[in-house]
PDB file of C-alpha atoms in Angstrom:
ATOM      1  CA  MET X   1       0.000   0.000   0.000  1.00  0.00           C
ATOM      2  CA  GLN X   2       1.419   3.352  -0.957  1.00  0.00           C
ATOM      3  CA  ILE X   3       1.983   5.712   1.956  1.00  0.00           C
ATOM      4  CA  PRO X   4       0.222   9.023   1.336  1.00  0.00           C
ATOM      5  CA  ARG X   5       2.601  11.937   0.911  1.00  0.00           C
ATOM      6  CA  MET X   6       1.126  13.668   3.922  1.00  0.00           C
ATOM      7  CA  THR X   7       1.807  10.619   6.103  1.00  0.00           C
ATOM      8  CA  THR X   8       5.395  10.519   4.859  1.00  0.00           C
ATOM      9  CA  LEU X   9       5.823  14.183   5.749  1.00  0.00           C
ATOM     10  CA  VAL X  10       4.538  13.648   9.285  1.00  0.00           C
ATOM     11  CA  LEU X  11       7.065  10.833   9.774  1.00  0.00           C
ATOM     12  CA  LEU X  12       9.817  13.134   8.522  1.00  0.00           C
ATOM     13  CA  LEU X  13       8.678  15.834  10.910  1.00  0.00           C
ATOM     14  CA  ALA X  14       8.763  13.421  13.802  1.00  0.00           C
ATOM     15  CA  LEU X  15      12.158  11.996  12.884  1.00  0.00           C
ATOM     16  CA  SER X  16      13.673  15.455  12.452  1.00  0.00           C
ATOM     17  CA  LEU X  17      12.892  16.091  16.100  1.00  0.00           C
ATOM     18  CA  THR X  18      15.187  13.295  17.289  1.00  0.00           C
ATOM     19  CA  ALA X  19      18.153  14.821  15.484  1.00  0.00           C
ATOM     20  CA  CYS X  20      18.365  17.845  17.785  1.00  0.00           C
ATOM     21  CA  ASP X  21      19.376  17.450  21.439  1.00  0.00           C
ATOM     22  CA  ASP X  22      18.155  20.967  22.226  1.00  0.00           C
ATOM     23  CA  THR X  23      14.538  19.868  21.812  1.00  0.00           C
ATOM     24  CA  PHE X  24      14.693  17.694  24.931  1.00  0.00           C
ATOM     25  CA  LEU X  25      14.621  19.740  28.109  1.00  0.00           C
ATOM     26  CA  ASP X  26      15.518  18.851  31.673  1.00  0.00           C
ATOM     27  CA  PRO X  27      12.351  17.477  33.315  1.00  0.00           C
ATOM     28  CA  PHE X  28      13.033  19.650  36.326  1.00  0.00           C
ATOM     29  CA  ASP X  29      13.309  22.796  34.221  1.00  0.00           C
ATOM     30  CA  ASN X  30      10.914  22.120  31.360  1.00  0.00           C
ATOM     31  CA  ASP X  31       8.488  25.026  31.750  1.00  0.00           C
ATOM     32  CA  GLN X  32       5.698  22.508  32.470  1.00  0.00           C
ATOM     33  CA  ARG X  33       6.092  20.756  29.121  1.00  0.00           C
ATOM     34  CA  TYR X  34       5.507  17.021  29.441  1.00  0.00           C
ATOM     35  CA  PHE X  35       5.197  15.505  25.953  1.00  0.00           C
ATOM     36  CA  THR X  36       5.964  16.184  22.317  1.00  0.00           C
ATOM     37  CA  VAL X  37       3.415  14.872  19.829  1.00  0.00           C
ATOM     38  CA  TYR X  38       3.303  14.678  16.036  1.00  0.00           C
ATOM     39  CA  GLY X  39       0.353  13.430  14.045  1.00  0.00           C
ATOM     40  CA  PHE X  40      -2.900  14.247  12.332  1.00  0.00           C
ATOM     41  CA  LEU X  41      -6.428  12.935  11.946  1.00  0.00           C
ATOM     42  CA  ASP X  42      -7.231  11.676   8.457  1.00  0.00           C
ATOM     43  CA  PRO X  43     -10.875  11.088   7.422  1.00  0.00           C
ATOM     44  CA  THR X  44      -9.761   8.807   4.566  1.00  0.00           C
ATOM     45  CA  ARG X  45      -8.420   6.188   7.004  1.00  0.00           C
ATOM     46  CA  LEU X  46      -9.970   4.217   9.843  1.00  0.00           C
ATOM     47  CA  ARG X  47      -6.706   3.845  11.779  1.00  0.00           C
ATOM     48  CA  GLN X  48      -5.315   7.075  13.206  1.00  0.00           C
ATOM     49  CA  THR X  49      -1.705   7.346  14.392  1.00  0.00           C
ATOM     50  CA  VAL X  50       0.346   9.833  16.419  1.00  0.00           C
ATOM     51  CA  ARG X  51       3.895   9.782  17.729  1.00  0.00           C
ATOM     52  CA  VAL X  52       4.465  10.666  21.389  1.00  0.00           C
ATOM     53  CA  ILE X  53       7.824  11.600  22.977  1.00  0.00           C
ATOM     54  CA  PRO X  54       8.191  12.251  26.712  1.00  0.00           C
ATOM     55  CA  VAL X  55      10.040  15.465  27.518  1.00  0.00           C
ATOM     56  CA  THR X  56      12.931  14.211  29.696  1.00  0.00           C
ATOM     57  CA  ARG X  57      16.505  15.010  30.600  1.00  0.00           C
ATOM     58  CA  PHE X  58      17.860  12.892  27.746  1.00  0.00           C
ATOM     59  CA  PRO X  59      17.083  12.699  23.997  1.00  0.00           C
ATOM     60  CA  GLU X  60      14.955   9.760  22.938  1.00  0.00           C
ATOM     61  CA  ASP X  61      17.306   7.027  21.735  1.00  0.00           C
ATOM     62  CA  ILE X  62      15.642   3.639  22.090  1.00  0.00           C
ATOM     63  CA  GLN X  63      17.856   0.845  20.760  1.00  0.00           C
ATOM     64  CA  GLY X  64      15.986  -2.109  22.252  1.00  0.00           C
ATOM     65  CA  PRO X  65      12.608  -3.025  23.789  1.00  0.00           C
ATOM     66  CA  ALA X  66      14.232  -3.777  27.162  1.00  0.00           C
ATOM     67  CA  GLU X  67      15.738  -0.298  27.605  1.00  0.00           C
ATOM     68  CA  GLY X  68      14.301   2.135  30.109  1.00  0.00           C
ATOM     69  CA  GLN X  69      13.147   4.552  27.408  1.00  0.00           C
ATOM     70  CA  ALA X  70      11.172   1.744  25.781  1.00  0.00           C
ATOM     71  CA  PHE X  71       8.603   2.172  28.551  1.00  0.00           C
ATOM     72  CA  ILE X  72       6.402   5.257  28.491  1.00  0.00           C
ATOM     73  CA  ASP X  73       4.221   6.721  31.214  1.00  0.00           C
ATOM     74  CA  ALA X  74       1.389   7.977  29.023  1.00  0.00           C
ATOM     75  CA  ARG X  75      -2.281   7.323  28.417  1.00  0.00           C
ATOM     76  CA  VAL X  76      -3.632   8.820  25.194  1.00  0.00           C
ATOM     77  CA  TYR X  77      -7.269   9.744  24.572  1.00  0.00           C
ATOM     78  CA  THR X  78      -9.189  11.720  22.019  1.00  0.00           C
ATOM     79  CA  ARG X  79     -12.502  13.344  22.821  1.00  0.00           C
ATOM     80  CA  ASN X  80     -14.823  14.463  20.072  1.00  0.00           C
ATOM     81  CA  LEU X  81     -15.955  17.804  21.449  1.00  0.00           C
ATOM     82  CA  THR X  82     -18.774  17.951  18.884  1.00  0.00           C
ATOM     83  CA  ASP X  83     -20.608  14.773  19.891  1.00  0.00           C
ATOM     84  CA  SER X  84     -18.878  14.005  23.256  1.00  0.00           C
ATOM     85  CA  THR X  85     -17.561  10.564  22.267  1.00  0.00           C
ATOM     86  CA  SER X  86     -14.113   9.532  23.507  1.00  0.00           C
ATOM     87  CA  THR X  87     -11.508   6.989  22.371  1.00  0.00           C
ATOM     88  CA  LEU X  88      -8.564   5.356  24.165  1.00  0.00           C
ATOM     89  CA  TRP X  89      -5.489   4.954  21.952  1.00  0.00           C
ATOM     90  CA  GLN X  90      -3.262   1.858  22.036  1.00  0.00           C
ATOM     91  CA  HIS X  91       0.526   2.001  22.436  1.00  0.00           C
ATOM     92  CA  GLU X  92       3.027   0.472  19.997  1.00  0.00           C
ATOM     93  CA  LEU X  93       6.809   0.426  20.312  1.00  0.00           C
ATOM     94  CA  LYS X  94       7.633   0.785  16.618  1.00  0.00           C
ATOM     95  CA  ARG X  95      10.935  -0.421  15.192  1.00  0.00           C
ATOM     96  CA  LEU X  96      12.376   1.815  12.461  1.00  0.00           C
ATOM     97  CA  GLU X  97      14.559   0.804   9.528  1.00  0.00           C
ATOM     98  CA  ASP X  98      17.715   1.952  11.341  1.00  0.00           C
ATOM     99  CA  GLY X  99      16.962  -0.438  14.209  1.00  0.00           C
ATOM    100  CA  SER X 100      15.867   2.196  16.717  1.00  0.00           C
ATOM    101  CA  TYR X 101      12.399   2.384  18.260  1.00  0.00           C
ATOM    102  CA  ILE X 102       9.772   5.091  18.741  1.00  0.00           C
ATOM    103  CA  HIS X 103       6.494   5.350  20.659  1.00  0.00           C
ATOM    104  CA  LEU X 104       3.374   5.372  18.485  1.00  0.00           C
ATOM    105  CA  TYR X 105      -0.268   5.389  19.504  1.00  0.00           C
ATOM    106  CA  HIS X 106      -3.106   4.049  17.319  1.00  0.00           C
ATOM    107  CA  ALA X 107      -6.879   4.263  17.427  1.00  0.00           C
ATOM    108  CA  ASP X 108      -9.551   3.065  15.008  1.00  0.00           C
ATOM    109  CA  PHE X 109     -12.439   5.479  14.509  1.00  0.00           C
ATOM    110  CA  LEU X 110     -14.101   7.496  11.770  1.00  0.00           C
ATOM    111  CA  VAL X 111     -12.952  11.109  11.637  1.00  0.00           C
ATOM    112  CA  LYS X 112     -15.828  13.470  10.862  1.00  0.00           C
ATOM    113  CA  ALA X 113     -15.467  16.647   8.825  1.00  0.00           C
ATOM    114  CA  GLY X 114     -16.258  19.774  10.810  1.00  0.00           C
ATOM    115  CA  HIS X 115     -15.912  18.034  14.184  1.00  0.00           C
ATOM    116  CA  THR X 116     -13.450  19.240  16.823  1.00  0.00           C
ATOM    117  CA  TYR X 117     -11.180  16.710  18.557  1.00  0.00           C
ATOM    118  CA  ARG X 118      -9.022  17.137  21.658  1.00  0.00           C
ATOM    119  CA  LEU X 119      -6.008  14.860  22.156  1.00  0.00           C
ATOM    120  CA  ASP X 120      -4.948  14.302  25.790  1.00  0.00           C
ATOM    121  CA  ILE X 121      -1.667  12.634  26.813  1.00  0.00           C
ATOM    122  CA  ILE X 122      -1.729  11.922  30.554  1.00  0.00           C
ATOM    123  CA  ARG X 123       0.979  10.683  32.932  1.00  0.00           C
ATOM    124  CA  ASN X 124       0.204   8.566  35.996  1.00  0.00           C
ATOM    125  CA  ASP X 125       0.655  11.665  38.178  1.00  0.00           C
ATOM    126  CA  GLU X 126      -2.121  13.295  36.059  1.00  0.00           C
ATOM    127  CA  LYS X 127       0.252  15.784  34.411  1.00  0.00           C
ATOM    128  CA  ARG X 128      -0.926  16.159  30.845  1.00  0.00           C
ATOM    129  CA  ALA X 129      -0.340  17.717  27.442  1.00  0.00           C
ATOM    130  CA  SER X 130      -3.234  18.351  25.083  1.00  0.00           C
ATOM    131  CA  ALA X 131      -4.016  19.687  21.624  1.00  0.00           C
ATOM    132  CA  THR X 132      -7.198  20.464  19.737  1.00  0.00           C
ATOM    133  CA  THR X 133      -7.979  20.340  16.033  1.00  0.00           C
ATOM    134  CA  THR X 134     -11.086  20.944  13.951  1.00  0.00           C
ATOM    135  CA  VAL X 135     -11.270  18.723  10.868  1.00  0.00           C
ATOM    136  CA  PRO X 136     -11.522  20.985   7.814  1.00  0.00           C
ATOM    137  CA  ARG X 137     -14.599  20.817   5.663  1.00  0.00           C
ATOM    138  CA  PRO X 138     -14.990  22.404   2.222  1.00  0.00           C
ATOM    139  CA  PRO X 139     -16.977  25.645   2.130  1.00  0.00           C
ATOM    140  CA  SER X 140     -19.639  23.807   0.088  1.00  0.00           C
ATOM    141  CA  ASP X 141     -20.256  20.498  -1.642  1.00  0.00           C
ATOM    142  CA  ALA X 142     -19.207  22.018  -4.964  1.00  0.00           C
ATOM    143  CA  PHE X 143     -16.874  24.951  -4.767  1.00  0.00           C
ATOM    144  CA  ILE X 144     -14.045  24.531  -7.280  1.00  0.00           C
ATOM    145  CA  LEU X 145     -14.086  26.833 -10.294  1.00  0.00           C
ATOM    146  CA  SER X 146     -13.545  24.861 -13.489  1.00  0.00           C
ATOM    147  CA  GLU X 147     -13.283  26.473 -16.888  1.00  0.00           C
ATOM    148  CA  ALA X 148     -14.339  24.651 -20.034  1.00  0.00           C
ATOM    149  CA  PRO X 149     -11.668  22.375 -21.514  1.00  0.00           C
ATOM    150  CA  VAL X 150      -9.579  24.055 -24.199  1.00  0.00           C
ATOM    151  CA  VAL X 151      -8.394  22.260 -27.345  1.00  0.00           C
ATOM    152  CA  GLN X 152      -5.009  23.665 -28.314  1.00  0.00           C
ATOM    153  CA  GLU X 153      -3.462  23.968 -31.784  1.00  0.00           C
ATOM    154  CA  ASP X 154      -1.743  20.590 -31.439  1.00  0.00           C
ATOM    155  CA  SER X 155      -5.155  19.026 -30.535  1.00  0.00           C
ATOM    156  CA  SER X 156      -4.151  18.466 -26.916  1.00  0.00           C
ATOM    157  CA  VAL X 157      -6.733  19.350 -24.263  1.00  0.00           C
ATOM    158  CA  ILE X 158      -6.106  21.364 -21.115  1.00  0.00           C
ATOM    159  CA  GLN X 159      -8.424  22.622 -18.382  1.00  0.00           C
ATOM    160  CA  GLN X 160      -7.976  25.302 -15.739  1.00  0.00           C
ATOM    161  CA  ILE X 161      -9.085  24.475 -12.191  1.00  0.00           C
ATOM    162  CA  ALA X 162      -9.268  27.027  -9.369  1.00  0.00           C
ATOM    163  CA  VAL X 163      -9.763  26.247  -5.677  1.00  0.00           C
ATOM    164  CA  PRO X 164     -10.759  29.301  -3.611  1.00  0.00           C
ATOM    165  CA  GLY X 165     -11.305  29.690   0.096  1.00  0.00           C
ATOM    166  CA  VAL X 166      -8.760  27.221   1.546  1.00  0.00           C
ATOM    167  CA  ALA X 167      -5.519  28.250   3.213  1.00  0.00           C
ATOM    168  CA  ALA X 168      -3.555  25.223   1.978  1.00  0.00           C
ATOM    169  CA  LEU X 169      -4.109  21.900   0.288  1.00  0.00           C
ATOM    170  CA  TRP X 170      -2.214  18.658  -0.270  1.00  0.00           C
ATOM    171  CA  ASP X 171      -2.268  15.769  -2.735  1.00  0.00           C
ATOM    172  CA  PHE X 172      -4.173  17.396  -5.594  1.00  0.00           C
ATOM    173  CA  GLU X 173      -5.215  14.740  -8.138  1.00  0.00           C
ATOM    174  CA  ALA X 174      -7.189  14.662 -11.353  1.00  0.00           C
ATOM    175  CA  ILE X 175      -9.755  11.831 -11.511  1.00  0.00           C
ATOM    176  CA  TYR X 176     -10.928   9.987 -14.626  1.00  0.00           C
ATOM    177  CA  LEU X 177     -13.815   7.490 -14.590  1.00  0.00           C
ATOM    178  CA  VAL X 178     -13.272   4.855 -17.289  1.00  0.00           C
ATOM    179  CA  GLU X 179     -15.169   1.703 -18.263  1.00  0.00           C
ATOM    180  CA  GLY X 180     -14.393  -1.354 -20.334  1.00  0.00           C
ATOM    181  CA  THR X 181     -15.210  -5.061 -20.538  1.00  0.00           C
ATOM    182  CA  ASN X 182     -16.072  -6.072 -16.952  1.00  0.00           C
ATOM    183  CA  TYR X 183     -14.010  -3.058 -15.942  1.00  0.00           C
ATOM    184  CA  ARG X 184     -14.802   0.179 -14.155  1.00  0.00           C
ATOM    185  CA  ASP X 185     -12.081   2.255 -12.583  1.00  0.00           C
ATOM    186  CA  ARG X 186     -11.253   5.665 -11.193  1.00  0.00           C
ATOM    187  CA  VAL X 187      -7.776   6.688 -12.268  1.00  0.00           C
ATOM    188  CA  PHE X 188      -6.038   9.254 -10.052  1.00  0.00           C
ATOM    189  CA  VAL X 189      -3.297  11.388 -11.609  1.00  0.00           C
ATOM    190  CA  PRO X 190      -1.279  13.491  -9.122  1.00  0.00           C
ATOM    191  CA  TYR X 191      -0.439  17.144  -9.767  1.00  0.00           C
ATOM    192  CA  GLU X 192       2.159  19.250  -8.005  1.00  0.00           C
ATOM    193  CA  PRO X 193       0.524  22.249  -6.314  1.00  0.00           C
ATOM    194  CA  PRO X 194       1.793  25.778  -6.853  1.00  0.00           C
ATOM    195  CA  SER X 195       3.944  27.304  -4.129  1.00  0.00           C
ATOM    196  CA  GLY X 196       0.860  29.015  -2.743  1.00  0.00           C
ATOM    197  CA  PRO X 197      -2.434  30.666  -3.609  1.00  0.00           C
ATOM    198  CA  ASP X 198      -2.595  33.700  -5.864  1.00  0.00           C
ATOM    199  CA  GLY X 199      -3.280  37.242  -4.674  1.00  0.00           C
ATOM    200  CA  SER X 200      -6.988  36.500  -4.289  1.00  0.00           C
ATOM    201  CA  GLY X 201      -6.374  33.424  -2.121  1.00  0.00           C
ATOM    202  CA  THR X 202      -7.151  30.959  -4.936  1.00  0.00           C
ATOM    203  CA  TRP X 203      -5.086  27.888  -5.857  1.00  0.00           C
ATOM    204  CA  GLN X 204      -4.660  27.586  -9.635  1.00  0.00           C
ATOM    205  CA  PHE X 205      -4.091  24.306 -11.497  1.00  0.00           C
ATOM    206  CA  GLN X 206      -3.841  23.449 -15.185  1.00  0.00           C
ATOM    207  CA  LEU X 207      -4.871  19.893 -16.020  1.00  0.00           C
ATOM    208  CA  ASP X 208      -3.207  18.345 -19.069  1.00  0.00           C
ATOM    209  CA  ILE X 209      -6.086  16.035 -19.888  1.00  0.00           C
ATOM    210  CA  THR X 210      -4.447  14.609 -23.005  1.00  0.00           C
ATOM    211  CA  ALA X 211      -1.231  13.643 -21.200  1.00  0.00           C
ATOM    212  CA  ASP X 212      -3.240  12.078 -18.360  1.00  0.00           C
ATOM    213  CA  GLN X 213      -4.684   9.496 -20.749  1.00  0.00           C
ATOM    214  CA  ASP X 214      -1.374   7.613 -20.634  1.00  0.00           C
ATOM    215  CA  SER X 215      -2.068   6.752 -16.980  1.00  0.00           C
ATOM    216  CA  ILE X 216      -5.553   5.540 -17.891  1.00  0.00           C
ATOM    217  CA  VAL X 217      -4.262   3.192 -20.578  1.00  0.00           C
ATOM    218  CA  ALA X 218      -1.463   1.900 -18.340  1.00  0.00           C
ATOM    219  CA  ARG X 219      -3.925   0.937 -15.607  1.00  0.00           C
ATOM    220  CA  ALA X 220      -6.253  -0.734 -18.117  1.00  0.00           C
ATOM    221  CA  ARG X 221      -3.362  -2.816 -19.437  1.00  0.00           C
ATOM    222  CA  ARG X 222      -2.462  -3.934 -15.909  1.00  0.00           C
ATOM    223  CA  PHE X 223      -6.066  -5.065 -15.447  1.00  0.00           C
ATOM    224  CA  MET X 224      -5.959  -6.988 -18.730  1.00  0.00           C
ATOM    225  CA  ARG X 225      -2.992  -9.024 -17.494  1.00  0.00           C
ATOM    226  CA  THR X 226      -5.343 -10.629 -14.956  1.00  0.00           C
ATOM    227  CA  GLN X 227      -8.059 -11.352 -17.530  1.00  0.00           C
ATOM    228  CA  PRO X 228      -8.357 -13.552 -20.670  1.00  0.00           C
ATOM    229  CA  LEU X 229      -8.402 -10.403 -22.830  1.00  0.00           C
ATOM    230  CA  ASP X 230      -6.193  -9.463 -25.754  1.00  0.00           C
ATOM    231  CA  THR X 231      -7.987  -6.189 -26.380  1.00  0.00           C
ATOM    232  CA  MET X 232     -10.548  -4.139 -24.484  1.00  0.00           C
ATOM    233  CA  PRO X 233     -12.800  -1.276 -25.607  1.00  0.00           C
ATOM    234  CA  LEU X 234     -12.520   1.645 -23.239  1.00  0.00           C
ATOM    235  CA  THR X 235     -14.757   4.652 -22.700  1.00  0.00           C
ATOM    236  CA  LEU X 236     -14.274   7.809 -20.605  1.00  0.00           C
ATOM    237  CA  SER X 237     -17.477   8.895 -18.867  1.00  0.00           C
ATOM    238  CA  ALA X 238     -16.484  11.432 -16.193  1.00  0.00           C
ATOM    239  CA  MET X 239     -13.625  13.334 -14.646  1.00  0.00           C
ATOM    240  CA  GLY X 240     -12.994  15.438 -11.560  1.00  0.00           C
ATOM    241  CA  VAL X 241     -10.475  16.433  -8.929  1.00  0.00           C
ATOM    242  CA  GLN X 242      -9.648  15.390  -5.381  1.00  0.00           C
ATOM    243  CA  PHE X 243      -7.444  17.041  -2.757  1.00  0.00           C
ATOM    244  CA  ARG X 244      -6.853  17.258   0.970  1.00  0.00           C
ATOM    245  CA  ILE X 245      -7.457  20.441   2.929  1.00  0.00           C
ATOM    246  CA  VAL X 246      -4.984  21.169   5.701  1.00  0.00           C
ATOM    247  CA  ASP X 247      -6.119  22.634   9.018  1.00  0.00           C
ATOM    248  CA  ASP X 248      -4.700  25.845  10.451  1.00  0.00           C
ATOM    249  CA  ALA X 249      -2.484  24.055  12.998  1.00  0.00           C
ATOM    250  CA  TRP X 250       0.054  23.188  10.315  1.00  0.00           C
ATOM    251  CA  PHE X 251       0.910  26.754   9.393  1.00  0.00           C
ATOM    252  CA  PRO X 252       3.449  27.909   8.476  1.00  0.00           C
ATOM    253  CA  LEU X 253       4.784  24.345   8.246  1.00  0.00           C
ATOM    254  CA  PHE X 254       3.410  23.366   4.868  1.00  0.00           C
ATOM    255  CA  ARG X 255       6.649  23.172   2.876  1.00  0.00           C
ATOM    256  CA  GLU X 256       9.375  20.561   3.091  1.00  0.00           C
ATOM    257  CA  SER X 257      11.901  23.395   3.397  1.00  0.00           C
ATOM    258  CA  ASP X 258      10.318  24.224   6.769  1.00  0.00           C
ATOM    259  CA  LEU X 259      11.060  20.844   8.373  1.00  0.00           C
ATOM    260  CA  PHE X 260      14.134  22.062  10.239  1.00  0.00           C
ATOM    261  CA  LYS X 261      12.013  24.549  12.169  1.00  0.00           C
ATOM    262  CA  LEU X 262      10.558  21.745  14.263  1.00  0.00           C
ATOM    263  CA  SER X 263      13.989  21.166  15.791  1.00  0.00           C
ATOM    264  CA  GLN X 264      13.585  24.563  17.475  1.00  0.00           C
ATOM    265  CA  PRO X 265      11.719  24.020  20.790  1.00  0.00           C
ATOM    266  CA  GLY X 266       8.546  26.063  20.888  1.00  0.00           C
ATOM    267  CA  TYR X 267       8.919  27.409  17.329  1.00  0.00           C
ATOM    268  CA  VAL X 268       5.442  26.331  16.207  1.00  0.00           C
ATOM    269  CA  SER X 269       3.158  24.178  18.308  1.00  0.00           C
ATOM    270  CA  ASN X 270      -0.511  23.822  19.129  1.00  0.00           C
ATOM    271  CA  VAL X 271       0.200  21.538  22.090  1.00  0.00           C
ATOM    272  CA  VAL X 272      -0.671  22.845  25.552  1.00  0.00           C
ATOM    273  CA  ASN X 273       1.971  21.776  28.113  1.00  0.00           C
ATOM    274  CA  GLY X 274       4.032  20.224  25.341  1.00  0.00           C
ATOM    275  CA  TYR X 275       5.623  20.592  21.944  1.00  0.00           C
ATOM    276  CA  GLY X 276       4.803  19.498  18.408  1.00  0.00           C
ATOM    277  CA  ILE X 277       1.777  19.555  16.156  1.00  0.00           C
ATOM    278  CA  PHE X 278      -1.520  17.676  16.263  1.00  0.00           C
ATOM    279  CA  GLY X 279      -3.611  18.557  13.225  1.00  0.00           C
ATOM    280  CA  SER X 280      -6.179  17.170  10.834  1.00  0.00           C
ATOM    281  CA  LEU X 281      -6.969  16.892   7.151  1.00  0.00           C
ATOM    282  CA  GLY X 282     -10.171  17.277   5.203  1.00  0.00           C
ATOM    283  CA  ILE X 283     -10.864  15.525   1.897  1.00  0.00           C
ATOM    284  CA  HIS X 284     -12.756  17.010  -1.032  1.00  0.00           C
ATOM    285  CA  ARG X 285     -13.781  15.384  -4.307  1.00  0.00           C
ATOM    286  CA  GLU X 286     -15.814  16.771  -7.192  1.00  0.00           C
ATOM    287  CA  GLU X 287     -16.671  14.941 -10.406  1.00  0.00           C
ATOM    288  CA  TRP X 288     -18.551  15.881 -13.550  1.00  0.00           C
ATOM    289  CA  GLY X 289     -19.559  14.197 -16.793  1.00  0.00           C
ATOM    290  CA  ILE X 290     -17.481  14.136 -19.956  1.00  0.00           C
ATOM    291  CA  THR X 291     -19.292  15.401 -23.047  1.00  0.00           C
ATOM    292  CA  PRO X 292     -19.326  13.112 -26.110  1.00  0.00           C
ATOM    293  CA  GLU X 293     -17.477  15.824 -28.036  1.00  0.00           C
ATOM    294  CA  LEU X 294     -14.624  15.944 -25.509  1.00  0.00           C
ATOM    295  CA  ALA X 295     -14.421  12.142 -25.395  1.00  0.00           C
ATOM    296  CA  ARG X 296     -14.105  12.023 -29.185  1.00  0.00           C
ATOM    297  CA  THR X 297     -11.423  14.715 -29.145  1.00  0.00           C
ATOM    298  CA  LEU X 298      -9.451  12.582 -26.686  1.00  0.00           C
ATOM    299  CA  GLY X 299      -9.779   9.568 -28.990  1.00  0.00           C
ATOM    300  CA  TYR X 300     -12.579   7.662 -27.264  1.00  0.00           C
ATOM    301  CA  PRO X 301     -13.887   5.075 -27.574  1.00  0.00           C
ATOM    302  CA  ILE X 302     -10.508   3.389 -27.885  1.00  0.00           C
ATOM    303  CA  THR X 303      -9.419  -0.220 -28.012  1.00  0.00           C
ATOM    304  CA  VAL X 304      -6.652  -0.950 -25.549  1.00  0.00           C
ATOM    305  CA  ASP X 305      -4.127  -3.704 -26.201  1.00  0.00           C
ATOM    306  CA  PHE X 306      -0.681  -4.421 -24.879  1.00  0.00           C
ATOM    307  CA  ASP X 307       1.357  -3.071 -27.758  1.00  0.00           C
ATOM    308  CA  ALA X 308      -0.578  -0.472 -29.718  1.00  0.00           C
ATOM    309  CA  PRO X 309       0.308   3.121 -28.805  1.00  0.00           C
ATOM    310  CA  PHE X 310      -2.475   5.358 -27.583  1.00  0.00           C
TER     311      PHE X 310
END
């Protein structure tokens, strides 16, 4: 299973913390900071995960499950402040590729858009760190601004997409709904976002619809390898976009170039009595039908085989 880019970034954020001794303060002079936490709530997944690091005299460096640092005095809960439900998270001592270990906590529950969640990390002496996040929801069910597809001089097709009203977004993808013989698939084609919104606060994307068809054909051919098919007629019936909306807790940490800032204690944090970031993501998808004229311009219906170029 491919790890989402956002998940990869959170792991990088957490690992960057361990590289800086200055982050770990003396427990007797820690300004009432008890834990560092990194993680986010993701409505696209049932299992939620956060990393927890006790603030102690020494940097976290767990080389074996029998070491003292392999044991953690922490109970982790989330409380949905919107509907008053609560969840106890389960501890895992996770072994990394370099052989060291870290403390992770997992919980299985459905994250709801627009709901506010509080994470509490509690020691046995009842000292605690906490953080709150509200899961982003789109301003409306349909809010992207899509211009009509444009056929260029070389017959390729492009389309402008604008996303207003969100501070930041991740993992923008074009979606294509295709059908064939016993085959129906949504093909997701990733796009790199611009460095930020334009002067009006709108994120601008240009979809290269013609170039994206290569991904559609490649996926259809992979399907055909599992079927007794030499060729397969393929039609394109709809398209759309999908992206994740990032909550305010992540700002200004929404670029990879900002990772080093988390090695500075207290630089950016939404954790009360602690350090780090606990945030959330929202997901938005919009789809619309493909006109017969556009499908014909893109070459549909087509017959896919293993060797013929598209």
